[in-house]
N, CA and C of each residue as an Amber inpcrd file, in Angstrom:
protein
   264
 -10.4150000  29.4440000   8.3400000  -9.6030000  28.3320000   8.8060000
  -8.1400000  28.6600000   8.4920000  -7.2560000  28.3400000   9.4260000
  -5.8440000  28.6340000   9.1640000  -5.2130000  27.5470000   8.3010000
  -4.0430000  27.8550000   7.7800000  -3.3720000  26.9590000   6.8320000
  -3.0370000  25.6170000   7.4690000  -2.5490000  25.6160000   8.7060000
  -2.1840000  24.3640000   9.3800000  -3.4010000  23.4710000   9.5780000
  -4.5100000  24.0440000  10.0060000  -5.7270000  23.2580000  10.2100000
  -6.2460000  22.7020000   8.8870000  -6.1840000  23.5130000   7.8260000
  -6.6210000  23.0760000   6.5070000  -5.7490000  21.9170000   6.0180000
  -4.4530000  22.0280000   6.2230000  -3.5210000  20.9700000   5.8170000
  -3.7980000  19.6870000   6.5970000  -4.0440000  19.8080000   7.8880000
  -4.3370000  18.6470000   8.7240000  -5.6380000  17.9820000   8.2810000
  -6.6280000  18.8000000   7.9550000  -7.9040000  18.2660000   7.4980000
  -7.7600000  17.5420000   6.1580000  -7.0000000  18.1150000   5.2350000
  -6.7670000  17.4630000   3.9310000  -6.0300000  16.1420000   4.1220000
  -5.0530000  16.1240000   5.0260000  -4.2940000  14.9020000   5.2890000
  -5.2120000  13.8160000   5.8740000  -6.0570000  14.2030000   6.8210000
  -6.9830000  13.2510000   7.4280000  -7.9550000  12.7010000   6.3870000
  -8.4270000  13.5580000   5.4850000  -9.3400000  13.1120000   4.4230000
  -8.6360000  12.1410000   3.4830000  -7.3890000  12.4040000   3.1430000
  -6.6280000  11.4870000   2.2790000  -6.4600000  10.1340000   2.9580000
  -6.1630000  10.1330000   4.2430000  -6.0140000   8.8770000   4.9780000
  -7.3270000   8.0980000   4.9430000  -8.4550000   8.7720000   5.1260000
  -9.7550000   8.1020000   5.0580000  -9.9960000   7.4950000   3.6700000
  -9.6710000   8.2510000   2.6080000  -9.8520000   7.7360000   1.2370000
  -8.9730000   6.5190000   0.9990000  -7.7250000   6.5810000   1.4310000
  -6.7980000   5.4610000   1.2350000  -7.2830000   4.2320000   1.9990000
  -7.7120000   4.4090000   3.2330000  -8.2130000   3.2780000   4.0110000
  -9.4540000   2.6730000   3.3690000 -10.3080000   3.5160000   2.8040000
 -11.4880000   3.0130000   2.1100000 -11.0820000   2.1720000   0.8990000
 -10.1050000   2.6500000   0.1240000  -9.6190000   1.8730000  -1.0230000
  -8.9800000   0.5670000  -0.5680000  -8.2080000   0.6060000   0.5110000
  -7.6040000  -0.6230000   1.0450000  -8.6960000  -1.6400000   1.3630000
  -9.7510000  -1.1910000   2.0400000 -10.8360000  -2.0940000   2.4140000
 -11.5490000  -2.6560000   1.1950000 -11.7330000  -1.8420000   0.1650000
 -12.3600000  -2.3250000  -1.0720000 -11.4880000  -3.3990000  -1.7050000
 -10.2010000  -3.1130000  -1.8370000  -9.2870000  -4.0620000  -2.4800000
  -9.2070000  -5.3550000  -1.6810000  -9.0150000  -5.2470000  -0.3760000
  -8.8850000  -6.4510000   0.4480000 -10.1940000  -7.2150000   0.5900000
 -11.3190000  -6.5540000   0.2810000 -12.6160000  -7.2100000   0.3580000
 -13.0190000  -7.9370000  -0.9120000 -12.1820000  -7.9010000  -1.9330000
 -12.4970000  -8.5920000  -3.1860000 -12.5410000 -10.0920000  -2.9090000
 -13.6750000 -10.7320000  -3.1940000 -13.8200000 -12.1500000  -2.8650000
 -12.7160000 -13.0490000  -3.4160000 -12.2190000 -12.7630000  -4.6070000
 -11.1920000 -13.6210000  -5.2110000  -9.9100000 -13.6530000  -4.3870000
  -9.6850000 -12.6470000  -3.5590000  -8.4620000 -12.6150000  -2.7490000
  -8.5420000 -13.5350000  -1.5310000  -9.7490000 -13.8420000  -1.1080000
  -9.9380000 -14.5710000   0.1430000  -9.2460000 -15.9370000   0.1570000
  -9.4100000 -16.7150000  -0.8940000  -8.8930000 -18.0850000  -0.9040000
  -7.7170000 -18.2810000  -1.8400000  -7.2660000 -17.2300000  -2.4750000
  -6.1400000 -17.3590000  -3.4110000  -4.8320000 -17.5510000  -2.6360000
  -3.8790000 -18.2530000  -3.2350000  -2.5700000 -18.4040000  -2.5850000
  -1.9240000 -17.0360000  -2.3560000  -1.2510000 -16.8980000  -1.2270000
  -0.6030000 -15.6240000  -0.8860000   0.3090000 -15.1380000  -2.0060000
   1.0630000 -16.0390000  -2.6050000   1.9990000 -15.6450000  -3.6650000
   1.2590000 -15.0100000  -4.8370000   0.1100000 -15.5730000  -5.1940000
  -0.6700000 -15.0290000  -6.3140000  -1.2200000 -13.6440000  -5.9750000
  -1.7490000 -13.4990000  -4.7700000  -2.3280000 -12.2140000  -4.3560000
  -1.2500000 -11.1400000  -4.2980000  -0.1290000 -11.4410000  -3.6490000
   0.9350000 -10.4470000  -3.5210000   1.5220000 -10.0800000  -4.8740000
   1.6930000 -11.0630000  -5.7380000   2.2110000 -10.7860000  -7.0790000
   1.2440000  -9.9120000  -7.8540000  -0.0480000 -10.2110000  -7.7610000
  -1.0540000  -9.4080000  -8.4650000  -1.0890000  -7.9770000  -7.9340000
  -1.0260000  -7.8190000  -6.6150000  -1.0400000  -6.4740000  -6.0360000
   0.1820000  -5.6720000  -6.4690000   1.3410000  -6.3120000  -6.4900000
   2.5520000  -5.6170000  -6.9450000   2.4670000  -5.2830000  -8.4340000
   1.9140000  -6.1800000  -9.2150000   1.7740000  -5.9220000 -10.6510000
   0.8620000  -4.7230000 -10.8960000  -0.2350000  -4.6430000 -10.1600000
  -1.1370000  -3.4960000 -10.3010000  -0.4210000  -2.2160000  -9.8810000
   0.3200000  -2.2700000  -8.7840000   1.0730000  -1.1020000  -8.3070000
   2.0380000  -0.6170000  -9.3940000   2.7650000  -1.5440000  -9.9890000
   3.7380000  -1.1880000 -11.0310000   3.0200000  -0.6270000 -12.2590000
   1.9310000  -1.2770000 -12.6830000   1.1860000  -0.7750000 -13.8450000
   0.6600000   0.6290000 -13.6200000   0.1520000   0.8920000 -12.4200000
  -0.3490000   2.2380000 -12.1080000   0.7940000   3.2490000 -12.1170000
   1.9260000   2.8800000 -11.5490000   3.0760000   3.7980000 -11.4830000
   3.5940000   4.1250000 -12.8760000   3.6610000   3.1290000 -13.7310000
   4.1760000   3.3280000 -15.0850000   3.1750000   4.1060000 -15.9400000
   1.8930000   3.8550000 -15.7360000   0.8890000   4.5320000 -16.5560000
   0.6650000   5.9880000 -16.1380000   1.2110000   6.3630000 -15.0080000
   1.1230000   7.7560000 -14.5370000   2.5370000   8.2680000 -14.2880000
   3.2540000   8.6590000 -15.3510000   4.6510000   9.0680000 -15.2170000
   4.8820000  10.1760000 -14.1880000   3.8650000  10.9940000 -13.9420000
   4.0120000  12.0600000 -12.9490000   4.2130000  11.4830000 -11.5470000
   3.8230000  10.2320000 -11.3430000   3.9040000   9.6090000 -10.0190000
   4.9910000   8.5390000  -9.9090000   5.6350000   8.1890000 -11.0080000
   6.5560000   7.0560000 -11.0080000   7.6630000   7.2120000  -9.9690000
   8.2760000   8.3830000  -9.9150000   9.3680000   8.5760000  -8.9480000
   8.8670000   8.4500000  -7.5110000   7.7040000   9.0060000  -7.2270000
   7.1340000   8.8800000  -5.8840000   6.8480000   7.4190000  -5.5530000
   6.4210000   6.6460000  -6.5430000   6.1660000   5.2190000  -6.3280000
   7.4450000   4.4690000  -5.9930000   8.5380000   4.8630000  -6.6170000
   9.8390000   4.2510000  -6.2940000  10.1780000   4.5310000  -4.8330000
   9.9650000   5.7600000  -4.4060000  10.2540000   6.1300000  -3.0180000
   9.3590000   5.3460000  -2.0630000   8.0700000   5.2500000  -2.3780000
   7.1400000   4.5080000  -1.5210000   7.5000000   3.0210000  -1.4660000
   7.9360000   2.4680000  -2.5880000   8.3300000   1.0610000  -2.6220000
   9.5530000   0.8330000  -1.7410000  10.4910000   1.7670000  -1.7670000
  11.6720000   1.6730000  -0.9140000  11.2730000   1.7340000   0.5540000
  10.3630000   2.6430000   0.8940000   9.8720000   2.7260000   2.2750000
   9.1980000   1.4210000   2.6850000   8.4100000   0.8580000   1.7780000
   7.7220000  -0.4020000   2.0730000   8.7320000  -1.5210000   2.3260000
   9.7880000  -1.5730000   1.5210000  10.8160000  -2.6000000   1.7070000
  11.4850000  -2.4530000   3.0740000  11.7490000  -1.2190000   3.4680000
  12.3710000  -0.9870000   4.7760000  11.4270000  -1.4140000   5.8990000
  10.1520000  -1.0380000   5.8040000   9.1840000  -1.4230000   6.8310000
   9.0180000  -2.9340000   6.9190000   8.9870000  -3.6080000   5.7650000
   8.8770000  -5.0680000   5.7650000  10.1110000  -5.7120000   6.3990000
  11.2880000  -5.1810000   6.1040000  12.5200000  -5.7050000   6.6990000
  12.5150000  -5.5040000   8.2090000  12.0610000  -4.3450000   8.6630000
  11.9820000  -4.0860000  10.1010000  10.9930000  -5.0340000  10.7690000
   9.8490000  -5.2360000  10.1320000   8.8510000  -6.1510000  10.6870000
   9.4030000  -7.5740000  10.7330000  10.0600000  -7.9620000   9.6770000
  10.6380000  -9.2990000   9.6060000  11.6640000  -9.5170000  10.7120000
  12.4240000  -8.4840000  11.0270000  13.4630000  -8.5950000  12.0520000
  12.8770000  -8.7250000  13.4520000  11.6300000  -8.3010000  13.6370000
  11.0520000  -8.3220000  14.9830000   9.9880000  -9.3920000  15.1750000
   9.6510000 -10.1250000  14.1380000   8.5870000 -11.1240000  14.2530000
   9.1470000 -12.4440000  14.7610000   8.2830000 -13.2080000  15.3720000
   8.6850000 -14.5380000  15.8410000   8.2360000 -15.6180000  14.8660000
   7.6100000 -15.2110000  13.7780000   7.1670000 -16.1720000  12.7600000
   8.3870000 -16.7900000  12.0850000   8.2410000 -18.0130000  11.5840000
   9.3610000 -18.6330000  10.8610000   9.8160000 -17.7560000   9.7040000
  11.0960000 -17.6700000   9.5160000  11.6700000 -16.7980000   8.4930000
  12.1640000 -17.6030000   7.2890000  12.1400000 -16.9690000   6.1430000
  12.7830000 -17.5230000   4.9580000  11.9440000 -18.4730000   4.1360000
  10.7210000 -18.7480000   4.5630000   9.8910000 -19.6570000   3.7710000
   9.4400000 -18.9310000   2.4960000   9.2910000 -19.6610000   1.4180000
   8.7760000 -19.0180000   0.2080000   7.3460000 -18.5200000   0.4670000
   6.9420000 -17.5110000  -0.2850000   5.5640000 -17.0520000  -0.1770000
   4.6760000 -18.1850000  -0.6440000   3.6340000 -18.4700000   0.0920000
   2.7480000 -19.5920000  -0.2470000   1.3440000 -19.1390000  -0.5060000
């Protein structure tokens, strides 16, 4: 197998693993009826705890958080949903 194909295969496998973890996390029954503010705060707290507990990844987590903020701002700018309401 050539290097490009191997890299593409590894990337595809990582995407599958991440999507599987997303589905596990979002499938937790306690998240279903909890207030959005509580769920989002808990998810961010876990993200921060993981980033801090793995110093080798902390800088990458900062970069990913910045990307997430940009994507959320872009989505917010294009949505027709009411803007500025507190998280509920």
